[in-house]
Short mmCIF file of C-alpha atoms and ligand atoms in Angstrom, two decimals:
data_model
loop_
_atom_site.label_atom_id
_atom_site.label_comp_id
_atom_site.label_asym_id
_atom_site.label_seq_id
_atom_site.Cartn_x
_atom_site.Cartn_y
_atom_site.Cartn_z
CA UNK A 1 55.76 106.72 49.42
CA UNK A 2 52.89 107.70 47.40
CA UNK A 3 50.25 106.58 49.62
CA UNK A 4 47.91 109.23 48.29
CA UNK A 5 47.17 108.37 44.56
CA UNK A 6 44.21 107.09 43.85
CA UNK A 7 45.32 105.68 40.30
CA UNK A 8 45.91 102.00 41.38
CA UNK A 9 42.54 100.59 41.13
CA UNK A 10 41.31 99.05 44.09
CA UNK A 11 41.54 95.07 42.65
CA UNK A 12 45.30 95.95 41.41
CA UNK A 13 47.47 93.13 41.95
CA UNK A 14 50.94 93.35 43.36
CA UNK A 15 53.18 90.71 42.59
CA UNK A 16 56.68 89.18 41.75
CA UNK A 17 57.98 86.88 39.26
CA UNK A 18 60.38 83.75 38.52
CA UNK A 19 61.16 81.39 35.90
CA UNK A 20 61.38 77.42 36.32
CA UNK A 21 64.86 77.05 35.01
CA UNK A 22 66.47 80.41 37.26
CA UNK A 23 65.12 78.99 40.51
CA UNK A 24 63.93 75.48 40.80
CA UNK A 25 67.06 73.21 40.63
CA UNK A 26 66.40 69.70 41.36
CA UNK A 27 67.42 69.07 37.59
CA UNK A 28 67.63 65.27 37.66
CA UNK A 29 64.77 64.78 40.04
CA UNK A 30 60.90 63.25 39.55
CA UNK A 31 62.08 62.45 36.14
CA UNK A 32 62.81 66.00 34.49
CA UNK A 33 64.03 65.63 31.13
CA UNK A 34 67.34 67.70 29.51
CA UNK A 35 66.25 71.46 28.04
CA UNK A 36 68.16 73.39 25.89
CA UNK A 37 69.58 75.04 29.01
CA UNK A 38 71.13 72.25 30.47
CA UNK A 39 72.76 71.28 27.54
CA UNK A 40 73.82 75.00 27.10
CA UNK A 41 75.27 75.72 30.56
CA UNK A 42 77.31 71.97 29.73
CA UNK A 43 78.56 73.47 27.30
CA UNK A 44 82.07 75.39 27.76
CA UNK A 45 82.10 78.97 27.78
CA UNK A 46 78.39 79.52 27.04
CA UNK A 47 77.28 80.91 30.74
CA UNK A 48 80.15 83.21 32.82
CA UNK A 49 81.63 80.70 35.51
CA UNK A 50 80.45 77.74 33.90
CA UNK A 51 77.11 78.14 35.89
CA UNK A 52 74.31 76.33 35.69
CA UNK A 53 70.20 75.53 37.10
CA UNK A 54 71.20 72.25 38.45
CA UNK A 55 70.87 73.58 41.78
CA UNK A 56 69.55 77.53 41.12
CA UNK A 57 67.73 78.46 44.37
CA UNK A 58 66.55 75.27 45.29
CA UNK A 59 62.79 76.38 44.84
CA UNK A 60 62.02 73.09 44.00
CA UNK A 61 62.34 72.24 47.82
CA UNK A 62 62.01 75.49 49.33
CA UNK A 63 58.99 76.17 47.98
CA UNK A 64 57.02 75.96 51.22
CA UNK A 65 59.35 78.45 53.04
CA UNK A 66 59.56 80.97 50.08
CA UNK A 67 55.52 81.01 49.52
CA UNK A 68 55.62 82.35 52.97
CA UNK A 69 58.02 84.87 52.50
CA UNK A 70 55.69 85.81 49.75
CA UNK A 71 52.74 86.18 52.41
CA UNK A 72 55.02 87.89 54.62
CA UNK A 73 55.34 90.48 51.57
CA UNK A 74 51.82 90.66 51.16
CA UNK A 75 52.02 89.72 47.51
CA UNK A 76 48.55 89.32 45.53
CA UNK A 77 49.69 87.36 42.81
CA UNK A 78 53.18 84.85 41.60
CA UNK A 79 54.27 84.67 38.20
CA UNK A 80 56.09 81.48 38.34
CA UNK A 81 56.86 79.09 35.04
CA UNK A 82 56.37 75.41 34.00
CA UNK A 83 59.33 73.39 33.15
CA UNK A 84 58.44 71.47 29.87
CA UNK A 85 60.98 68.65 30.59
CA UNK A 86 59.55 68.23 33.75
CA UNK A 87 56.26 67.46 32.77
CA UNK A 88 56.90 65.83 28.99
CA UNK A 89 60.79 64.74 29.70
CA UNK A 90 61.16 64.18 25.83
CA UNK A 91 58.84 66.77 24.36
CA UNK A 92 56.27 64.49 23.61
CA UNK A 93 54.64 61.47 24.40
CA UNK A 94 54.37 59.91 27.79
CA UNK A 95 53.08 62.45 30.46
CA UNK A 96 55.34 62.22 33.66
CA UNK A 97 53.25 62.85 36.40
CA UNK A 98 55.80 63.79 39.31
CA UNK A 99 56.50 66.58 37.31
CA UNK A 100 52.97 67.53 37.18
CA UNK A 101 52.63 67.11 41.27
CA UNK A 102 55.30 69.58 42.03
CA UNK A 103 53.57 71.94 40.13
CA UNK A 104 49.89 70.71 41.82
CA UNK A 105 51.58 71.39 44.96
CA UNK A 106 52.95 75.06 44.13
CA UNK A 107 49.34 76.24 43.36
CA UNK A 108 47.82 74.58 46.14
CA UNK A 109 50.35 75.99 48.79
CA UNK A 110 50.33 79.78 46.75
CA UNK A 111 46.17 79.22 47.12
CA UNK A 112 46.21 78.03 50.71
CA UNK A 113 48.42 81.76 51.31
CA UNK A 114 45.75 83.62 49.24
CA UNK A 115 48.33 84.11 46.52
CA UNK A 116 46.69 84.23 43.30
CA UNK A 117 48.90 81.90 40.65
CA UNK A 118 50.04 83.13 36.97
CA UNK A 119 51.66 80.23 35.15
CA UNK A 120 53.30 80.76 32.27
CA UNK A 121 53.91 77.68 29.88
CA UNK A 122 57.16 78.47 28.45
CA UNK A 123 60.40 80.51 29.99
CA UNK A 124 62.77 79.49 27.32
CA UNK A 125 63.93 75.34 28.87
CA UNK A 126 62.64 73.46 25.69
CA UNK A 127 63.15 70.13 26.10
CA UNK A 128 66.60 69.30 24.58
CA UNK A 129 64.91 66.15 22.45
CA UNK A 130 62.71 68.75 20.55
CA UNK A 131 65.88 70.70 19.82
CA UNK A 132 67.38 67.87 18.45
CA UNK A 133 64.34 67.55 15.80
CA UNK A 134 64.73 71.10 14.78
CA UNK A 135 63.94 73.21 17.89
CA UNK A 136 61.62 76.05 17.14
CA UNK A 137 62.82 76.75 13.59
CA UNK A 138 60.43 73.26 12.94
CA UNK A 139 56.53 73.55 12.83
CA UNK A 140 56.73 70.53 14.91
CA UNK A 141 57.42 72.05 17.96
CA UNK A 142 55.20 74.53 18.18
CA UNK A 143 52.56 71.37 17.66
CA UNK A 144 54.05 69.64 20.91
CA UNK A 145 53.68 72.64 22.91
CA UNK A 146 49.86 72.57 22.25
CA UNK A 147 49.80 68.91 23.70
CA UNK A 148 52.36 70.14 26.40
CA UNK A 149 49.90 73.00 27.30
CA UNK A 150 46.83 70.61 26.99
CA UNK A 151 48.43 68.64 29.85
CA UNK A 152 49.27 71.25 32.13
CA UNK A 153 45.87 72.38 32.13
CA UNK A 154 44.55 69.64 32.32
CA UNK A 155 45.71 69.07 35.37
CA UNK A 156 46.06 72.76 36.89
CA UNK A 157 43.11 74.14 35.04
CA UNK A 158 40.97 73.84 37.60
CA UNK A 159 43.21 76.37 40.09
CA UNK A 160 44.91 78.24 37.68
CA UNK A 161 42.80 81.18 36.59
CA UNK A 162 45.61 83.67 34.37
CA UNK A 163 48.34 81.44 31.88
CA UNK A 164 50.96 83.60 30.07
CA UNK A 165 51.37 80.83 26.70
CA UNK A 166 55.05 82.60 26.05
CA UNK A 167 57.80 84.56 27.87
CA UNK A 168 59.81 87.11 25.51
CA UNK A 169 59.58 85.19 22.03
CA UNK A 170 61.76 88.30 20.74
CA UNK A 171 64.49 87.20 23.49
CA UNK A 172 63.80 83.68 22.73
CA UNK A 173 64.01 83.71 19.25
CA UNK A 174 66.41 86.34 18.76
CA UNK A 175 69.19 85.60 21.22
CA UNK A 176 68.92 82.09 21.59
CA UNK A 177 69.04 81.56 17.83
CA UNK A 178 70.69 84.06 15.96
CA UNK A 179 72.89 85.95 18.61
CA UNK A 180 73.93 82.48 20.45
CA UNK A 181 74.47 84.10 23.72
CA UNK A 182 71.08 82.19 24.90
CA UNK A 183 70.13 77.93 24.46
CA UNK A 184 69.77 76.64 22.10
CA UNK A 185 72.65 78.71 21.15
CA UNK A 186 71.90 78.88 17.11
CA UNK A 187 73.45 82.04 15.53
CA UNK A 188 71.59 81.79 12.50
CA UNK A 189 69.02 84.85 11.55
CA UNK A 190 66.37 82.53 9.15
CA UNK A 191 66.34 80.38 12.62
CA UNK A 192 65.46 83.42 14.79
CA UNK A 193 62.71 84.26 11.59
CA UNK A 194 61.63 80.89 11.68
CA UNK A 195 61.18 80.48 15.74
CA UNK A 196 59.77 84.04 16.22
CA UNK A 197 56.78 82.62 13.78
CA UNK A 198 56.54 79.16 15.45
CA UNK A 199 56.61 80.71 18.97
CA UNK A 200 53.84 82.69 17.80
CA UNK A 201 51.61 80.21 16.15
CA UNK A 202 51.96 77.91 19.39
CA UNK A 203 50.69 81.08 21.31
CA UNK A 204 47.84 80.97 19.23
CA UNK A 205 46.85 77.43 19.51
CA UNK A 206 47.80 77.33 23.52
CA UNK A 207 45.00 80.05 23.06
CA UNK A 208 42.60 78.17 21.95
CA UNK A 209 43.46 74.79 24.08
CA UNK A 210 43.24 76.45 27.44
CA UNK A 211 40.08 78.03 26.45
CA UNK A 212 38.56 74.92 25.35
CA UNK A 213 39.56 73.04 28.62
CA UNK A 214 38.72 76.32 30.95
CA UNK A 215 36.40 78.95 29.43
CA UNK A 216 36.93 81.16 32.95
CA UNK A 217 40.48 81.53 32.63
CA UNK A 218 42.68 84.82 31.33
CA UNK A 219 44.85 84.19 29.38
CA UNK A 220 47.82 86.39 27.84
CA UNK A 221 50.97 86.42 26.44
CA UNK A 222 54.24 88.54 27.63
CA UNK A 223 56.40 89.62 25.44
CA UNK A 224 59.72 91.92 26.00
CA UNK A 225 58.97 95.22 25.19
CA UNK A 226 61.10 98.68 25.32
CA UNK A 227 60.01 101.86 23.71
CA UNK A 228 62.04 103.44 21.29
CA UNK A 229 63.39 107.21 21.25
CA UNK A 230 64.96 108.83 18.23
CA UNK A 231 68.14 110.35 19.47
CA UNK A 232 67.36 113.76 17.84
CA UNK A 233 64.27 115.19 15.94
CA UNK A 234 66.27 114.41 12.59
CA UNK A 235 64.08 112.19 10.10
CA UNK A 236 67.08 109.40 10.01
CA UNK A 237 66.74 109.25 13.42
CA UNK A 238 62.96 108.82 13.62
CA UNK A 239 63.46 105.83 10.98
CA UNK A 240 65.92 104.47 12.98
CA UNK A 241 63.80 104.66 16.33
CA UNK A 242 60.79 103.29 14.16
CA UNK A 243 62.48 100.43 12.41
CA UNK A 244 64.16 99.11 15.99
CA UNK A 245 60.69 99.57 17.31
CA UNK A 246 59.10 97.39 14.47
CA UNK A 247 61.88 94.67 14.77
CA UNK A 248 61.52 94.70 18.62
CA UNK A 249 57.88 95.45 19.46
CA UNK A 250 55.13 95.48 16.42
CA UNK A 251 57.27 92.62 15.12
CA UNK A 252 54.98 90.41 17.95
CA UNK A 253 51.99 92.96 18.81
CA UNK A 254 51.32 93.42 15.14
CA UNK A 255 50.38 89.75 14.60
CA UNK A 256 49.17 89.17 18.37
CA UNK A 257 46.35 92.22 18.10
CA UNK A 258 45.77 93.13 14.21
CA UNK A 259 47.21 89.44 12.41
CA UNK A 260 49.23 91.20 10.40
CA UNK A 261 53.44 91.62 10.09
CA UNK A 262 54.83 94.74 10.10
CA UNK A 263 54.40 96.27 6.47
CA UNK A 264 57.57 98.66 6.72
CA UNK A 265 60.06 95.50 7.79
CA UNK A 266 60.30 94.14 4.23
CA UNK A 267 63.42 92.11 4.89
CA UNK A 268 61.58 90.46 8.11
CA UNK A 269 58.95 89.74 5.75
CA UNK A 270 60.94 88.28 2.96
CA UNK A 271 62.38 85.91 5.49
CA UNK A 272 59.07 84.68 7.48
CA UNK A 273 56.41 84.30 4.11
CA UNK A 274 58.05 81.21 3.12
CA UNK A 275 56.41 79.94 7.07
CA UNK A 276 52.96 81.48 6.75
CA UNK A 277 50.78 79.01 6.34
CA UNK A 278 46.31 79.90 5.76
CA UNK A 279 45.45 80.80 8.70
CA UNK A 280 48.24 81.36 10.77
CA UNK A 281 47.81 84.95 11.40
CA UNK A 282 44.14 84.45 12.24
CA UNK A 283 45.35 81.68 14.93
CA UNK A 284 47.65 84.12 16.33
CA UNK A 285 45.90 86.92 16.78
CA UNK A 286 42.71 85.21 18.75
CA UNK A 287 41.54 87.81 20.83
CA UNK A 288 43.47 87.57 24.42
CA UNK A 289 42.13 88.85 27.52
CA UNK A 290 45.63 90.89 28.81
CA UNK A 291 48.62 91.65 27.35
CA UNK A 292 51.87 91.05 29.99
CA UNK A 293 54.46 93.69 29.72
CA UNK A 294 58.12 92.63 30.21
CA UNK A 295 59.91 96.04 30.57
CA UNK A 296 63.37 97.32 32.10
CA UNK A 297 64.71 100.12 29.82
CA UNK A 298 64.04 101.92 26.71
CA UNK A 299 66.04 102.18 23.69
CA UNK A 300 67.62 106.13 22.41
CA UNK A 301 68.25 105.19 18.85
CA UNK A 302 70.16 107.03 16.17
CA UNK A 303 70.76 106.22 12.29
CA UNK A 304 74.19 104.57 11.75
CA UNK A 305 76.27 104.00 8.73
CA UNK A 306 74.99 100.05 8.88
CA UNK A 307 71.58 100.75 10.53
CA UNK A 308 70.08 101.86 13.89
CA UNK A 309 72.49 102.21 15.99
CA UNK A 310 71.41 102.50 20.19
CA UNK A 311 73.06 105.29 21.97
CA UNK A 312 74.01 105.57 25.60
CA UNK A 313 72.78 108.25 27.77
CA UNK A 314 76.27 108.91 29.59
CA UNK A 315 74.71 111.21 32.24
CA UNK A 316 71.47 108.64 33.04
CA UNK A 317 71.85 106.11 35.54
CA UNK A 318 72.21 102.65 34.68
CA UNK A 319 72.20 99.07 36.56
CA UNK A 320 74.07 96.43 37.16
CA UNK A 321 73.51 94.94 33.49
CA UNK A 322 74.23 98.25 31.77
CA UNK A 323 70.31 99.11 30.80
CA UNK A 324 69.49 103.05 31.50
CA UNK A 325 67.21 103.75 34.71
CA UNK A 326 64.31 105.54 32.56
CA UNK A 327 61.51 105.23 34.45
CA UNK A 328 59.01 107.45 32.05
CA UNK A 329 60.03 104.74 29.21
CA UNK A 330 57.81 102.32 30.91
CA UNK A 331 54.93 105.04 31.27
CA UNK A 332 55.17 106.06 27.31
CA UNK A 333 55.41 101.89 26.72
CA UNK A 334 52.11 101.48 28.81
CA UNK A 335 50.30 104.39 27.06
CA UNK A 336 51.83 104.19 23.07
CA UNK A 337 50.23 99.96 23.67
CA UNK A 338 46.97 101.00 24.87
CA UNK A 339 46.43 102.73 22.21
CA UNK A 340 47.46 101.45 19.40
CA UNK A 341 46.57 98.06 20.02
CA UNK A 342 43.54 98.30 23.16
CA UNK A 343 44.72 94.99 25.06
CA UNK A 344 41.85 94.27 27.50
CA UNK A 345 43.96 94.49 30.19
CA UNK A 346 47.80 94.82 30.98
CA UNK A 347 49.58 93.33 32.98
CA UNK A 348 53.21 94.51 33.84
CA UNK A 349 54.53 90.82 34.14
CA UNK A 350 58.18 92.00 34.82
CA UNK A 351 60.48 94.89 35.60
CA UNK A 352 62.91 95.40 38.22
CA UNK A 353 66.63 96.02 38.69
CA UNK A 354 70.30 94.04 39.07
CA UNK A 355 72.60 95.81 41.39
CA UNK A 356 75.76 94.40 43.10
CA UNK A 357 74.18 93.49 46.43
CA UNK A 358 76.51 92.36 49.04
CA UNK A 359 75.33 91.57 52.52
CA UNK A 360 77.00 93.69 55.36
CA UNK A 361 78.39 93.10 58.48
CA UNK A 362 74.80 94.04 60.14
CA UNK A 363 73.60 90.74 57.96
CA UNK A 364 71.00 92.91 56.14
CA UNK A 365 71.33 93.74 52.93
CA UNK A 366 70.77 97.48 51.80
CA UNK A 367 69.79 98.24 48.10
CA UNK A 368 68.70 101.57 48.09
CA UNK A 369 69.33 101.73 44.60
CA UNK A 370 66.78 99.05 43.68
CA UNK A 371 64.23 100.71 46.15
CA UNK A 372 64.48 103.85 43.83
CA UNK A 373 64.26 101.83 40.69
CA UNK A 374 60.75 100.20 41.91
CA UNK A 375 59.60 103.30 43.32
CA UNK A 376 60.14 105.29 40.32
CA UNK A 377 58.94 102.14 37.86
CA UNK A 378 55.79 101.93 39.99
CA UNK A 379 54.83 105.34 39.95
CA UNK A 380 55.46 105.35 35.70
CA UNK A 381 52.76 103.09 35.89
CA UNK A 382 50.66 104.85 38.40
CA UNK A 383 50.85 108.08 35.43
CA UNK A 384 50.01 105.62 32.88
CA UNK A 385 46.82 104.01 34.43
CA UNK A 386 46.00 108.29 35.20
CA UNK A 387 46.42 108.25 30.97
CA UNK A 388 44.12 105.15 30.52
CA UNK A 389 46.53 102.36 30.21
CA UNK A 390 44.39 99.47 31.27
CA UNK A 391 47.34 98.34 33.77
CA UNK A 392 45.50 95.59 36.45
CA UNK A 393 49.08 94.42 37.89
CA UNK A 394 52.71 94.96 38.29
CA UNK A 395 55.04 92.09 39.32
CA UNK A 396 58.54 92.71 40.72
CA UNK A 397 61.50 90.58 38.54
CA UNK A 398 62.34 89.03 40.64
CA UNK A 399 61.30 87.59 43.88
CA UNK A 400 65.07 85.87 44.48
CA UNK A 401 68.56 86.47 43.18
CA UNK A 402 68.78 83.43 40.35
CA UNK A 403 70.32 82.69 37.95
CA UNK A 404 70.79 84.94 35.21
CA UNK A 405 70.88 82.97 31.95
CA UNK A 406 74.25 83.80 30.59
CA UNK A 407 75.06 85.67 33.25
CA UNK A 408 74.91 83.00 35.78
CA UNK A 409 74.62 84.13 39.44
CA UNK A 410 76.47 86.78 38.84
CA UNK A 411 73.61 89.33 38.70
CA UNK A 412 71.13 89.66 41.41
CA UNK A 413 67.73 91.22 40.84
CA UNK A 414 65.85 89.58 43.69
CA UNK A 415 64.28 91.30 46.47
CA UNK A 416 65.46 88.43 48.43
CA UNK A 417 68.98 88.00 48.30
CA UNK A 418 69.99 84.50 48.27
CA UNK A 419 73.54 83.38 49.60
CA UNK A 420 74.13 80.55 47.25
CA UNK A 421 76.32 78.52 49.37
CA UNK A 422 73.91 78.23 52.37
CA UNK A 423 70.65 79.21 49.94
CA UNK A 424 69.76 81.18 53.23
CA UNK A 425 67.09 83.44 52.12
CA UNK A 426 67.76 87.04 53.34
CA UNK A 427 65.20 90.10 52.58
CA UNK A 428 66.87 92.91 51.00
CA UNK A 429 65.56 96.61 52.22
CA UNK A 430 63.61 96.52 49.10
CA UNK A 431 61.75 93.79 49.62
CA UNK A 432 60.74 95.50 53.38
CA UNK A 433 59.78 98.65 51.18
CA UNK A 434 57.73 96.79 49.03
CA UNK A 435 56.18 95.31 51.76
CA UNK A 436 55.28 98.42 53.38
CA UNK A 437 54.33 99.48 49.74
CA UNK A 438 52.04 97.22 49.22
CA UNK A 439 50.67 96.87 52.76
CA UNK A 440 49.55 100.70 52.76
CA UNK A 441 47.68 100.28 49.18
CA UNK A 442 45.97 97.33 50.69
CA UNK A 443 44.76 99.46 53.89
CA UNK A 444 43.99 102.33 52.54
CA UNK A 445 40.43 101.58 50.82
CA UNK A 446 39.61 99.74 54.53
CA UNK A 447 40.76 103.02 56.05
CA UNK A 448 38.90 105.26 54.32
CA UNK A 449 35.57 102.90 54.03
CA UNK A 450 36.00 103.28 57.90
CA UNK A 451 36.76 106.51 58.12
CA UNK A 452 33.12 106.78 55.56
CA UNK A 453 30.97 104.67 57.57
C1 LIG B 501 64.01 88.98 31.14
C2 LIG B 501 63.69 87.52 31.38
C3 LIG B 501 63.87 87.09 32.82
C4 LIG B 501 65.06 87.75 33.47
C5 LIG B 501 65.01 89.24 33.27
C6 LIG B 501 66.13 89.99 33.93
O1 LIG B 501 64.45 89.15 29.84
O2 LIG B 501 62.38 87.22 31.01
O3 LIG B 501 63.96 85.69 32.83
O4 LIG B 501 66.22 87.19 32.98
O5 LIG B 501 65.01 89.54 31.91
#
């Protein structure tokens, strides 16, 4: 346990994270409206076992009892999200103010356990009537987020000091609407164009809505991010690594911290001038006070006959999902960011590990594996703060084993493994590491002040 590095400053906050849709449940309750998931997960053959949120982890109710396995982990800070539907049922119009109180009730139970909140406004469960007008490919919608986000703070403004506007636009836009493994399930790529641009101008007025109704708070955005290794020194390969990086990663930071696209992705641009409208870029790129980092692998990249083409690293490890156990991607991520773009702050908003947990016959679940992974991830970061990354946070994806988008339940990456027939809540090792982890950092300033004075 690296108990004796100094790099964490001494404010750093430990936390974990969760999304509304993977753990709350309660689908049809106070009024929640249909998202694109629902609809999705109805939908046969979208999501492996024909899965769905309707139940999740029951956070919704459990909420009390998981907030205090969160104390009992000695976590600083929750990333948790907001269900749109919940709180505007049909995108617009009529607040719904149940939805609002289970959210008003989250932060005051997370404050009440010293647990500082990070809400982030959208985690991918548009409401399923904005779809229906044209989803994110319409202008539209990234207009009714801005009186979605308007209401939430409205309401939680006064508690809620750090908002995250968007979760992985690149994911978002990419795989829900030109892959069609995610909701809304599009496969079109001048959709994914079109909803990368509009997920980005919403950022930008969110931005400037949560500042008007709460100067004091932080606010960020956290977008996917992987860093991108040429397979070999040749020049096709550097291209290759370079482009994937510009389609993946300065396709969002470029606009977010200079308000510009990406010069070298002509095609990209071809596609996304038609949306630009005066002044767009300057709304998106409002100065932000931290930049979240959503990170689990990197990408090795060489130049194929049809384009980059990503390589797998037979002899590295890899997880449950397939993604390569490359700790030092993170640290290169954390440093290449800083500075070329000079967030403020970072925050590392996700990164953890799936692995096929089962729970033996001493009821305890052991996942050394996933111990390793944080270990190593942590200490990536530890080297990149020693390099000047601005890193104030890390939180753990995820707190509970939930449901995995189009994976359903059948990957866990909590540190809490959750047996979905009972929901019983059962600590894996890691989470006692992390504990432990986390518990040491926390002493060891009181220690040595003590051992000082
Ligand atoms: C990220 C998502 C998160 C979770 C992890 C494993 O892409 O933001 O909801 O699914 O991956």
């Amino acid at each position: 346990m690296p108990t004796h590095d100094t790099s964490f400053p001494l404010d750093f906050l430990w936390g974990a994270a969760t999304a509304s849709y993977q753990i709350e449940g309660a689908a049809h309750e106070d009024g929640r409206g249909e998202s694109v998931w629902d609809r999705f997960c109805a939908t046969p053959g979208k999501v492996r076992n024909g899965d769905s949120g309707e139940r999740a982890c029951d956070f919704y109710h459990r909420y009390p009892d998981d907030v205090k396995l969160m104390r009992e982990l000695g976590l600083d800070a929750f990333r948790f999200s907001i269900a749109w539907p919940r709180i505007l049922p049909s995108g617009r119009g009529p607040i719904n103010e149940a939805g609002l109180d289970f959210y008003d009730r989250l932060v005051d139970e997370l404050l009440a356990h010293d647990i500082e909140p990070f809400a982030t406004l959208f985690h991918w469960d548009t409401p399923q009537a904005l779809e229906d007008a044209g989803g994110w490919t319409s202008r539209e919608t990234a207009k009714a987020f801005t009186e979605y986000t308007e209401a939430v703070v409205r309401r939680l403004g006064d508690r809620v000091r750090h908002w995250i506007t968007h979760n992985e636009p690149w994911v978002h836009a990419w795989i829900g609407h030109s892959w069609g493994h995610h909701a809304p399930g599009r496969t079109s790529e001048t959709d994914a164009v079109a909803a990368a641009h509009h997920l980005l101008l919403s950022h930008g007025w969110a931005v400037e809505v949560i500042r008007a109704a709460t100067p004091d708070a932080q606010v960020g955005i956290a977008p996917n991010l992987a860093h991108a290794y040429p397979a070999s020194d040749t020049p096709e390969d550097e291209a290759a690594a370079w482009q994937v990086d510009g389609e993946g990663n300065r396709w969002f930071l470029d606009p977010l911290f200079r308000g510009t696209y990406p010069a070298d992705l002509l095609e990209r641009n071809e596609m996304v001038a038609p949306l630009v409208e005066d002044g767009d870029l300057a709304t998106i790129a409002a100065p932000l006070d931290f930049l979240g980092v959503n990170n689990y692998f990197r990408f090795v990249v060489s130049a194929g006959a049809d384009g980059p083409r990503m390589e797998r690293v037979e002899e590295s490890q890899h997880t449950d999902m397939g993604w390569e156990v490359f700790p030092d991607g993170l640290h290169q991520l954390l440093v290449r960011v800083s500075r070329d773009y000079s967030p403020p702050a970072i925050y590392v908003t996700e990164n953890g590990a799936a692995f096929g947990d089962v729970r033996v016959h001493d009821g305890h679940v052991h996942d050394p594996e996933r111990t390793a992974y944080l270990e190593s991830h942590i200490a990536a970061v530890s080297r990149a703060i020693g390099d000047g990354a601005p890193v104030k946070g890390y939180f753990v994806w995820s707190l509970l084993d939930n449901f995995e988008w189009a994976f359903g339940y059948s990957k866990r990456f909590g540190i809490v493994y959750v047996d979905y027939p009972t929901l019983e809540r059962v600590p894996k090792d890691s989470f006692y590491w992390y504990r432990d982890f986390i518990a040491t950092r926390a002493q060891t300033p009181r220690a040595s002040r003590m051992a000082a004075g």
